[in-house]
Amino acid sequence: MVNMKNILIYISIVLLLLAGIILGVNKNKKTIPKEDNTIISKMKKINYYNKMYKDRYLKYYNENKNLSLEDIITRVNLNLDKDYYTNTIKTPYQNKDYILVNKYIYMDSSYIPENLVNLDQSYSRSGMKLVKSAKNALEKMINTAREDGYTIRVMSSYRSYNYQLDLYNRYKNADGEEKADTYSARPGFSEHQTGLCIDVDDAEVNYTDFEKSTSFTWMQENAYKYGFILRYPEDKTNITGYTYESWHYRYVGKKIAKYIKKHNITFDEYYVRFIENKM
Ligand SMILES: [Zn+2]
């Protein structure tokens, strides 16, 4: 015979447990306003949502309601809600065309890219180097530009950690750290250490005036076809953390360059959406 008293005890225990769970859930819910929960559940559908950053997303959302949820998540993932050079991490990738280096992601002082090769002196000064994939693409681009009547020259390419250290210290001593940080990368944080980027000029203008040259217009229309992007555009300084540099181009490969050009985004944004935690 089944003992009726025992069954009643079991049912009571189950009911008490259920009540406890429901009360517990409600208690948690009280700490987050209903609107925030709706926002978070929408954010969770975006595939680069990171549950560790939930509170930061909400705070950034409340401060930037004009931005899309994709932009909120992208910018928090990039650490843009934190001061430059805080929350920094070492790049998890080495010797890849898709390494991201910015004011939150750095390379070790010992990092020297593999496959560094010399650039031809017909378009650069002696001793300049780039990673081979970037150099090959650069030469194709420069040769086509030349056929079209434009003379693009390389003024700076790979820079070692120590070179950047000297450069940054010189700027810092002259202008102070705050000012130097607006135009020069700290050692380890310079994209030039990747061996994947170049500063260019046109034989007729100084590199800082590159945007005034017809070569610049040519680059705007064609660089992506060779895998290069304008890395620090004028209207993206709040995302890249760098003032506009019309002369600084980064090799990311044709596929990524084409996407960035088509969607008018930065490499930083591309990285969060398609590379970070996915490669
Ligand atoms: Zn540069």
PDB file of C-alpha atoms in Angstrom, residues 93-101 107 111 113-116 129-135 137-138 156-159 190-199 226-229 231 248-253 267:
ATOM      1  CA  TYR A  93      47.494  36.646 -32.777  1.00  0.00           C
ATOM      2  CA  GLN A  94      50.967  36.775 -34.266  1.00  0.00           C
ATOM      3  CA  ASN A  95      52.093  36.740 -37.885  1.00  0.00           C
ATOM      4  CA  LYS A  96      48.555  37.090 -39.243  1.00  0.00           C
ATOM      5  CA  ASP A  97      47.293  39.749 -41.642  1.00  0.00           C
ATOM      6  CA  TYR A  98      44.371  40.339 -39.236  1.00  0.00           C
ATOM      7  CA  ILE A  99      46.324  41.322 -36.094  1.00  0.00           C
ATOM      8  CA  LEU A 100      44.592  44.257 -34.401  1.00  0.00           C
ATOM      9  CA  VAL A 101      46.766  46.738 -32.560  1.00  0.00           C
ATOM     10  CA  MET A 107      52.487  43.571 -29.007  1.00  0.00           C
ATOM     11  CA  TYR A 111      57.638  40.739 -31.199  1.00  0.00           C
ATOM     12  CA  PRO A 113      57.095  39.676 -37.487  1.00  0.00           C
ATOM     13  CA  GLU A 114      58.271  36.707 -39.536  1.00  0.00           C
ATOM     14  CA  ASN A 115      58.917  37.132 -43.265  1.00  0.00           C
ATOM     15  CA  LEU A 116      60.060  40.743 -43.121  1.00  0.00           C
ATOM     16  CA  LYS A 129      60.828  46.501 -44.568  1.00  0.00           C
ATOM     17  CA  LEU A 130      57.350  44.969 -44.614  1.00  0.00           C
ATOM     18  CA  VAL A 131      55.883  41.504 -44.134  1.00  0.00           C
ATOM     19  CA  LYS A 132      56.110  39.703 -47.492  1.00  0.00           C
ATOM     20  CA  SER A 133      52.344  39.465 -48.153  1.00  0.00           C
ATOM     21  CA  ALA A 134      51.982  43.231 -47.589  1.00  0.00           C
ATOM     22  CA  LYS A 135      55.047  44.014 -49.702  1.00  0.00           C
ATOM     23  CA  ALA A 137      50.381  43.685 -52.538  1.00  0.00           C
ATOM     24  CA  LEU A 138      52.027  47.095 -52.138  1.00  0.00           C
ATOM     25  CA  SER A 156      57.647  54.725 -43.220  1.00  0.00           C
ATOM     26  CA  SER A 157      56.963  50.988 -42.926  1.00  0.00           C
ATOM     27  CA  TYR A 158      57.974  48.393 -40.305  1.00  0.00           C
ATOM     28  CA  ARG A 159      59.206  49.995 -37.089  1.00  0.00           C
ATOM     29  CA  SER A 190      52.124  51.081 -32.796  1.00  0.00           C
ATOM     30  CA  GLU A 191      50.640  49.339 -35.801  1.00  0.00           C
ATOM     31  CA  HIS A 192      53.981  49.852 -37.541  1.00  0.00           C
ATOM     32  CA  GLN A 193      55.436  47.056 -35.374  1.00  0.00           C
ATOM     33  CA  THR A 194      53.169  44.558 -37.195  1.00  0.00           C
ATOM     34  CA  GLY A 195      55.102  45.127 -40.445  1.00  0.00           C
ATOM     35  CA  LEU A 196      51.725  45.458 -42.174  1.00  0.00           C
ATOM     36  CA  CYS A 197      51.337  49.198 -42.599  1.00  0.00           C
ATOM     37  CA  ILE A 198      52.846  52.104 -44.441  1.00  0.00           C
ATOM     38  CA  ASP A 199      52.913  55.885 -44.388  1.00  0.00           C
ATOM     39  CA  TYR A 226      45.088  45.363 -53.140  1.00  0.00           C
ATOM     40  CA  GLY A 227      44.086  44.642 -49.543  1.00  0.00           C
ATOM     41  CA  PHE A 228      44.925  48.066 -48.053  1.00  0.00           C
ATOM     42  CA  ILE A 229      42.649  50.310 -45.980  1.00  0.00           C
ATOM     43  CA  ARG A 231      43.335  52.933 -41.121  1.00  0.00           C
ATOM     44  CA  HIS A 248      48.638  55.732 -43.029  1.00  0.00           C
ATOM     45  CA  TYR A 249      47.474  52.550 -44.797  1.00  0.00           C
ATOM     46  CA  ARG A 250      47.166  49.095 -43.325  1.00  0.00           C
ATOM     47  CA  TYR A 251      47.340  45.794 -45.178  1.00  0.00           C
ATOM     48  CA  VAL A 252      44.535  43.453 -44.052  1.00  0.00           C
ATOM     49  CA  GLY A 253      44.159  41.311 -47.198  1.00  0.00           C
ATOM     50  CA  PHE A 267      39.277  47.583 -38.858  1.00  0.00           C
TER      51      PHE A 267
END
